[in-house]
mmCIF file of N, CA and C in Angstrom:
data_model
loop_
_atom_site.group_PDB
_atom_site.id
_atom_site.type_symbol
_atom_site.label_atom_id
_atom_site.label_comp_id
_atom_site.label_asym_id
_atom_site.label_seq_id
_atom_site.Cartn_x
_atom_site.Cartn_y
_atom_site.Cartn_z
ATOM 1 N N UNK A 1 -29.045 42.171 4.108
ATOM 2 C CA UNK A 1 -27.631 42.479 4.049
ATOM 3 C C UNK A 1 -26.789 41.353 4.672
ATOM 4 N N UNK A 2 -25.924 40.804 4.334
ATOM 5 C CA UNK A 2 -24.521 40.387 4.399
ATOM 6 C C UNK A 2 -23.754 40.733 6.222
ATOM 7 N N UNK A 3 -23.820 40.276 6.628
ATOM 8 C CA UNK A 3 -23.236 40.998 8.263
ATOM 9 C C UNK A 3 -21.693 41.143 7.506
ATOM 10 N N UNK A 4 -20.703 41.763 8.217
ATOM 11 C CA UNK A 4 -19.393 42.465 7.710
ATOM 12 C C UNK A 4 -18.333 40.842 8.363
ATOM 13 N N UNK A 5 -17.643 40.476 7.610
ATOM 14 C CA UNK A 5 -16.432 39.241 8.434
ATOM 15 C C UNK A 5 -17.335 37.974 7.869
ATOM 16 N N UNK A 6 -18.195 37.974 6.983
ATOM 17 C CA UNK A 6 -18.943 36.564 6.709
ATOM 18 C C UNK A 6 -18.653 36.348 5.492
ATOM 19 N N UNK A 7 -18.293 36.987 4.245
ATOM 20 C CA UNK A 7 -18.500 36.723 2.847
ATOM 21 C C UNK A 7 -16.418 36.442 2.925
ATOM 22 N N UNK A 8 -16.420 35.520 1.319
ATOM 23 C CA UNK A 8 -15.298 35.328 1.257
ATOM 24 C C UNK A 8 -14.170 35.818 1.337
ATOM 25 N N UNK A 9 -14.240 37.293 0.742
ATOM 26 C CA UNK A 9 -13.197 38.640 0.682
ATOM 27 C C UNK A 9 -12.980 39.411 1.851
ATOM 28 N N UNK A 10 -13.462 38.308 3.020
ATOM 29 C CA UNK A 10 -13.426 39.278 4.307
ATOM 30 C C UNK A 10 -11.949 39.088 5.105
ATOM 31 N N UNK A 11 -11.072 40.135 5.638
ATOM 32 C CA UNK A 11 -9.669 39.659 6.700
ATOM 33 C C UNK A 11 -9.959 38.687 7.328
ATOM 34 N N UNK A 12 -10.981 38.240 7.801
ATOM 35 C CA UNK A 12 -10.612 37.299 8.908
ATOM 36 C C UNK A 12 -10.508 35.988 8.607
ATOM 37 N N UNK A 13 -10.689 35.685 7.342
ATOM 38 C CA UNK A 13 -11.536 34.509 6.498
ATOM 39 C C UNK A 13 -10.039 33.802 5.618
ATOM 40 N N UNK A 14 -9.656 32.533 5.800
ATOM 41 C CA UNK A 14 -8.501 32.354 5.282
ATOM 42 C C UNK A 14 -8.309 31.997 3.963
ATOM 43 N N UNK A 15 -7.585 32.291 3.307
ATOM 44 C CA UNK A 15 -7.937 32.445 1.558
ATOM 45 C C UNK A 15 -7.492 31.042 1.326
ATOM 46 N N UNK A 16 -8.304 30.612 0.394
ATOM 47 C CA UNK A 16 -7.680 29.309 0.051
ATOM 48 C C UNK A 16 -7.363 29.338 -1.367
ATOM 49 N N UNK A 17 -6.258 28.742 -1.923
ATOM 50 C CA UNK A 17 -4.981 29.068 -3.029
ATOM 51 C C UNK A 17 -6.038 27.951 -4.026
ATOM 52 N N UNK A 18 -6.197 28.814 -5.144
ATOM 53 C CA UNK A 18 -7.085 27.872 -6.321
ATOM 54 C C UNK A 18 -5.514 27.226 -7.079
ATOM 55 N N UNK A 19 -6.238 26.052 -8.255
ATOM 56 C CA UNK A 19 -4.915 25.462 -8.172
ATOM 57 C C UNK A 19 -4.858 26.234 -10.014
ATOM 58 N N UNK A 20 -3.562 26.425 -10.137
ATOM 59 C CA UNK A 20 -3.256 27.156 -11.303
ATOM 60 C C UNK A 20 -2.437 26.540 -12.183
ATOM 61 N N UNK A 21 -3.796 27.448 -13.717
ATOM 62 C CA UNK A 21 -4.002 26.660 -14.853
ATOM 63 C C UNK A 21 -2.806 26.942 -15.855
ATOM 64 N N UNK A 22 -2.568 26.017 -16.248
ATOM 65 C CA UNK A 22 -2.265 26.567 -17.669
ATOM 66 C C UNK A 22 -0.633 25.186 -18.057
ATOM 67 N N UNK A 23 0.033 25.424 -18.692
ATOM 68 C CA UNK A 23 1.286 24.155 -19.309
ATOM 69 C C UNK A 23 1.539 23.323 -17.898
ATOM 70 N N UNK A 24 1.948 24.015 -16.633
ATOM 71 C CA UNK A 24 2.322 23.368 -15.745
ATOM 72 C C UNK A 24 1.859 22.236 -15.258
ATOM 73 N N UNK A 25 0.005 22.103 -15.676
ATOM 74 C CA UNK A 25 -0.439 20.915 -15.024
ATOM 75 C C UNK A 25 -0.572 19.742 -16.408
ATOM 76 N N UNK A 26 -0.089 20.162 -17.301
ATOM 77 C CA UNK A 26 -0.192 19.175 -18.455
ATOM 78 C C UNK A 26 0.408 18.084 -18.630
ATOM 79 N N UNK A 27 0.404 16.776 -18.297
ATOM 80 C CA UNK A 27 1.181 15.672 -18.485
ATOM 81 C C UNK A 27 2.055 15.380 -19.676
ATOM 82 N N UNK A 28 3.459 15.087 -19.752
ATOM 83 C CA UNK A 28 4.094 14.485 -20.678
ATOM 84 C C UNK A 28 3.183 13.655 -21.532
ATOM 85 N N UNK A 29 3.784 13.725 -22.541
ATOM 86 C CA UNK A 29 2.938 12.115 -23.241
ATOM 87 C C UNK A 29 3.373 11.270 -23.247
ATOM 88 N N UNK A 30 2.734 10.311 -22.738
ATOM 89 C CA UNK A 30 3.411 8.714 -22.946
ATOM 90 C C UNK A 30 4.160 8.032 -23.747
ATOM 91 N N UNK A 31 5.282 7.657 -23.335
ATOM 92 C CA UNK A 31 6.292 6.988 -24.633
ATOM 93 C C UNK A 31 5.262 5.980 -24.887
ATOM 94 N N UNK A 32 5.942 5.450 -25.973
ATOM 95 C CA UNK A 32 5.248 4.336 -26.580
ATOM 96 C C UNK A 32 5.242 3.085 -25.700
ATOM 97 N N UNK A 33 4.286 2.297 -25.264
ATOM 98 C CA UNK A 33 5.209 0.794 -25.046
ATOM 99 C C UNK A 33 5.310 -0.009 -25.589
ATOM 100 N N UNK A 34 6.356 -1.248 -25.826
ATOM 101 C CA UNK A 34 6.194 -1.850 -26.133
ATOM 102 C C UNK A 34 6.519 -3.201 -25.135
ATOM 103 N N UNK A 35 5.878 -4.613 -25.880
ATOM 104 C CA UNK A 35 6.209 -5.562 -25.018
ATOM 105 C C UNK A 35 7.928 -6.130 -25.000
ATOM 106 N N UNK A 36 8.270 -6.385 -23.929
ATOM 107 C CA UNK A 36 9.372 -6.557 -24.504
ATOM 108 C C UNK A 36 9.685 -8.472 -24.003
ATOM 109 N N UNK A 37 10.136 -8.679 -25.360
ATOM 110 C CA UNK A 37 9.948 -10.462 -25.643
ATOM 111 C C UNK A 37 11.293 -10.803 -26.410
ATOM 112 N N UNK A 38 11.645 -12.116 -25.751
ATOM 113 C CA UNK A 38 13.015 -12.509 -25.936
ATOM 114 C C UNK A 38 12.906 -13.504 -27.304
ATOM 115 N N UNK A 39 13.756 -13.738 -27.846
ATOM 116 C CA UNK A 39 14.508 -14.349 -29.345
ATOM 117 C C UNK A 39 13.634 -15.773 -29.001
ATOM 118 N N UNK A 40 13.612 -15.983 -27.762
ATOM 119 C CA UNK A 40 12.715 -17.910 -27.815
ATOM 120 C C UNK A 40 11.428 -17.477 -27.980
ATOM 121 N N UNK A 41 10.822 -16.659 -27.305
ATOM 122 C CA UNK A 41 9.230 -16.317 -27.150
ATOM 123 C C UNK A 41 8.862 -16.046 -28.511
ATOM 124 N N UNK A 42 10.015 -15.474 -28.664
ATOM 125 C CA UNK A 42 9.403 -14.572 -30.614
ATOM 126 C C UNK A 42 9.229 -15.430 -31.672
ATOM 127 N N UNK A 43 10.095 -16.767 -31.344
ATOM 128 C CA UNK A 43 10.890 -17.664 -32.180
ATOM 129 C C UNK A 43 9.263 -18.888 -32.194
ATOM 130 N N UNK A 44 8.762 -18.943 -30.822
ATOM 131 C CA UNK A 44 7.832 -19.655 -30.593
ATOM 132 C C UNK A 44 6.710 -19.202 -31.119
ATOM 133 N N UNK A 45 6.266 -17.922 -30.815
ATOM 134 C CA UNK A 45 5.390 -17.570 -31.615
ATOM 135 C C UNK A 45 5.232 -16.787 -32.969
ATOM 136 N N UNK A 46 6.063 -16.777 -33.504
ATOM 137 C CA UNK A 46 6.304 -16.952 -35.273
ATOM 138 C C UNK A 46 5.476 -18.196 -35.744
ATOM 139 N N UNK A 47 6.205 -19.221 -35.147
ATOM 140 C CA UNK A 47 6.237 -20.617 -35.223
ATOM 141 C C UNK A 47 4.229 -20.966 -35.381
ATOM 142 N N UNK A 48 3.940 -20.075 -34.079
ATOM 143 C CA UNK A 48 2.675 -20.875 -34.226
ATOM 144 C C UNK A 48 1.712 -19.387 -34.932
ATOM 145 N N UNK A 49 2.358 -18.739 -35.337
ATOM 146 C CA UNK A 49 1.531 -17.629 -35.972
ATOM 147 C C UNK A 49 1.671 -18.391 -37.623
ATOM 148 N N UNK A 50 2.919 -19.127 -37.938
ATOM 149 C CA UNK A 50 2.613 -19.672 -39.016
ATOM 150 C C UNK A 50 1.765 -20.732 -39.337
ATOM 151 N N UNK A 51 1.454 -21.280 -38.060
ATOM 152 C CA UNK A 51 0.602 -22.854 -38.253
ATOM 153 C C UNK A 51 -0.854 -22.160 -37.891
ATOM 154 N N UNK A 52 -0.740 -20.457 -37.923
ATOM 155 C CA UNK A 52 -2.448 -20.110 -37.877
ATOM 156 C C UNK A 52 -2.569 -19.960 -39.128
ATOM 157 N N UNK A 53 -1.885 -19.345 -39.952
ATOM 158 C CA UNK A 53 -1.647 -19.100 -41.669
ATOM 159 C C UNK A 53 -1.974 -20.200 -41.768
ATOM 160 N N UNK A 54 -1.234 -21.245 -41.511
ATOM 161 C CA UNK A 54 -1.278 -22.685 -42.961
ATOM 162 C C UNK A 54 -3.081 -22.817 -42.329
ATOM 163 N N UNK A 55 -3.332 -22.549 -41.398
ATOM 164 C CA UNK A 55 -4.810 -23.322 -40.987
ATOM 165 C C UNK A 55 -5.749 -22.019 -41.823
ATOM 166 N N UNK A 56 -5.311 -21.507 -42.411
ATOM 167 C CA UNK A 56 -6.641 -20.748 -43.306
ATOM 168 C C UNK A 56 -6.870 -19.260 -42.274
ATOM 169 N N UNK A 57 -6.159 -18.799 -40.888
ATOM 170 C CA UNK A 57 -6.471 -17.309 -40.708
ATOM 171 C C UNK A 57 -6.151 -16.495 -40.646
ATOM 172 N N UNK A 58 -7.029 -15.321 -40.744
ATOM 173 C CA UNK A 58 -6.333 -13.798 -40.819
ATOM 174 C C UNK A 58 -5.471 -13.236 -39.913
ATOM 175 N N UNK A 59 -4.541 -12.560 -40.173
ATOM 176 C CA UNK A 59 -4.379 -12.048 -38.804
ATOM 177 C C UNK A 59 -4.871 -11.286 -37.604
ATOM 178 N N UNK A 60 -5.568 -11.317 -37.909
ATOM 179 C CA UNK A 60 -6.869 -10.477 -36.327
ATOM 180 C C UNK A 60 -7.224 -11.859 -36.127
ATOM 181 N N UNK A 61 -7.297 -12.827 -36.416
ATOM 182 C CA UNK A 61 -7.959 -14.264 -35.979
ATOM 183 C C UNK A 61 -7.264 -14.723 -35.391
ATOM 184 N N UNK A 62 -6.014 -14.881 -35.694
ATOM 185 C CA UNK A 62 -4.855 -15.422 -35.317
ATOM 186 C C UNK A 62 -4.153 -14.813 -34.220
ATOM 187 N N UNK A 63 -4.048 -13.103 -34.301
ATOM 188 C CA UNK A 63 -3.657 -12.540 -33.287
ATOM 189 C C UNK A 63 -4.513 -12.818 -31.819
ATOM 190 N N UNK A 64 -6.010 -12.974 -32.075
ATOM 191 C CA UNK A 64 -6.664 -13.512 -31.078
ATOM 192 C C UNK A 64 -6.806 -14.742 -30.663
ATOM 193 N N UNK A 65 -6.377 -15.625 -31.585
ATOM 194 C CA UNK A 65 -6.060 -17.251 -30.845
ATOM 195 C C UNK A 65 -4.953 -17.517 -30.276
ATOM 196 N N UNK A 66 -4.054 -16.652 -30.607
ATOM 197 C CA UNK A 66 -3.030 -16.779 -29.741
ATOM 198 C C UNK A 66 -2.730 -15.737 -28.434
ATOM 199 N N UNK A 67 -3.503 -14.869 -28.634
ATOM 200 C CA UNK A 67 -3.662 -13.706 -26.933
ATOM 201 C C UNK A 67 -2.850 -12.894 -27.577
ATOM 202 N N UNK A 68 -2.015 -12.380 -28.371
ATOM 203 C CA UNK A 68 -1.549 -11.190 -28.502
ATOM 204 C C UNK A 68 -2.388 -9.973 -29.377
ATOM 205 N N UNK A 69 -1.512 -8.660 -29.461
ATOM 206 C CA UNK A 69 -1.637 -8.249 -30.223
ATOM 207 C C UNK A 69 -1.469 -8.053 -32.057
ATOM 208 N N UNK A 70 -2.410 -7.575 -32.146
ATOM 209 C CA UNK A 70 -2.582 -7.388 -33.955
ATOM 210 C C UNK A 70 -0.976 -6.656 -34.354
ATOM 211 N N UNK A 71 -0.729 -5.713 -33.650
ATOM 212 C CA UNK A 71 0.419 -4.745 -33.980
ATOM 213 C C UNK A 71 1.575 -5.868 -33.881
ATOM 214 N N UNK A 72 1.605 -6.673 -32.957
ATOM 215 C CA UNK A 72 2.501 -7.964 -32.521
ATOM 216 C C UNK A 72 2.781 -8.791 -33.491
ATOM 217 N N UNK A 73 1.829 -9.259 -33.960
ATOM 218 C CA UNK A 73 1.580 -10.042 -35.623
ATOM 219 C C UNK A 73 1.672 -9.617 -36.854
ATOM 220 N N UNK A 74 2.135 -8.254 -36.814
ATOM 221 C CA UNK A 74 2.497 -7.395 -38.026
ATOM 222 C C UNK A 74 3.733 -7.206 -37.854
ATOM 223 N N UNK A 75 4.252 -7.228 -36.763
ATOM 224 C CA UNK A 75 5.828 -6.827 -36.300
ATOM 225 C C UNK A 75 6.157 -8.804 -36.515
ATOM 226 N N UNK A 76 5.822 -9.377 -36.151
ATOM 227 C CA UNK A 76 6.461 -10.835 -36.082
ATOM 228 C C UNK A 76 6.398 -11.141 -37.587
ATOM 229 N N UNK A 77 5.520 -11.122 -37.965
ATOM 230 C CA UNK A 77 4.936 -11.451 -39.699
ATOM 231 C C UNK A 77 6.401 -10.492 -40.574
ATOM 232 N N UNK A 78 6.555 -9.052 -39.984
ATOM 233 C CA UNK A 78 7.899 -8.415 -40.800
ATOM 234 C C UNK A 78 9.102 -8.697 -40.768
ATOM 235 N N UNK A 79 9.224 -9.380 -39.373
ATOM 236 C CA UNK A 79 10.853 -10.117 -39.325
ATOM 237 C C UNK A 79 10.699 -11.593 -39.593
#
């Protein structure tokens, strides 16, 4: 047997608060980010996203010789 004042549900025993479930602990979702890059930076690398074209590469090749992103080179390539 159990002695009486030892198990969790006992008065003397201090309750400890479980943490409660449900929408409240759900995080927002993340806006989108984006990088944010000025008219010279963009202007510069257009510039050399076109001299990856004239050299024969794709854009995943290109997006990686130059350190950016693929999504970056689809957005620069549309304006």
């Amino acid at each position: 047997m159990i002695p009486t004042g030892i198990g969790k549900d006992s008065p003397g025993v201090d309750q400890i608060l479980k943490p409660v479930y449900g929408y409240r602990n759900i995080e927002a979702p993340k806006s989108k980010r984006r990088r944010l890059i000025s008219d010279e930076e963009k202007a510069a690398l257009a510039t050399q996203l076109m001299e990856c074209k004239a050299a024969g590469m794709t854009r995943y090749k290109a997006s990686k010789h130059l350190g950016i992103s693929e999504t970056l080179c689809r957005r620069l390539i549309a304006d």
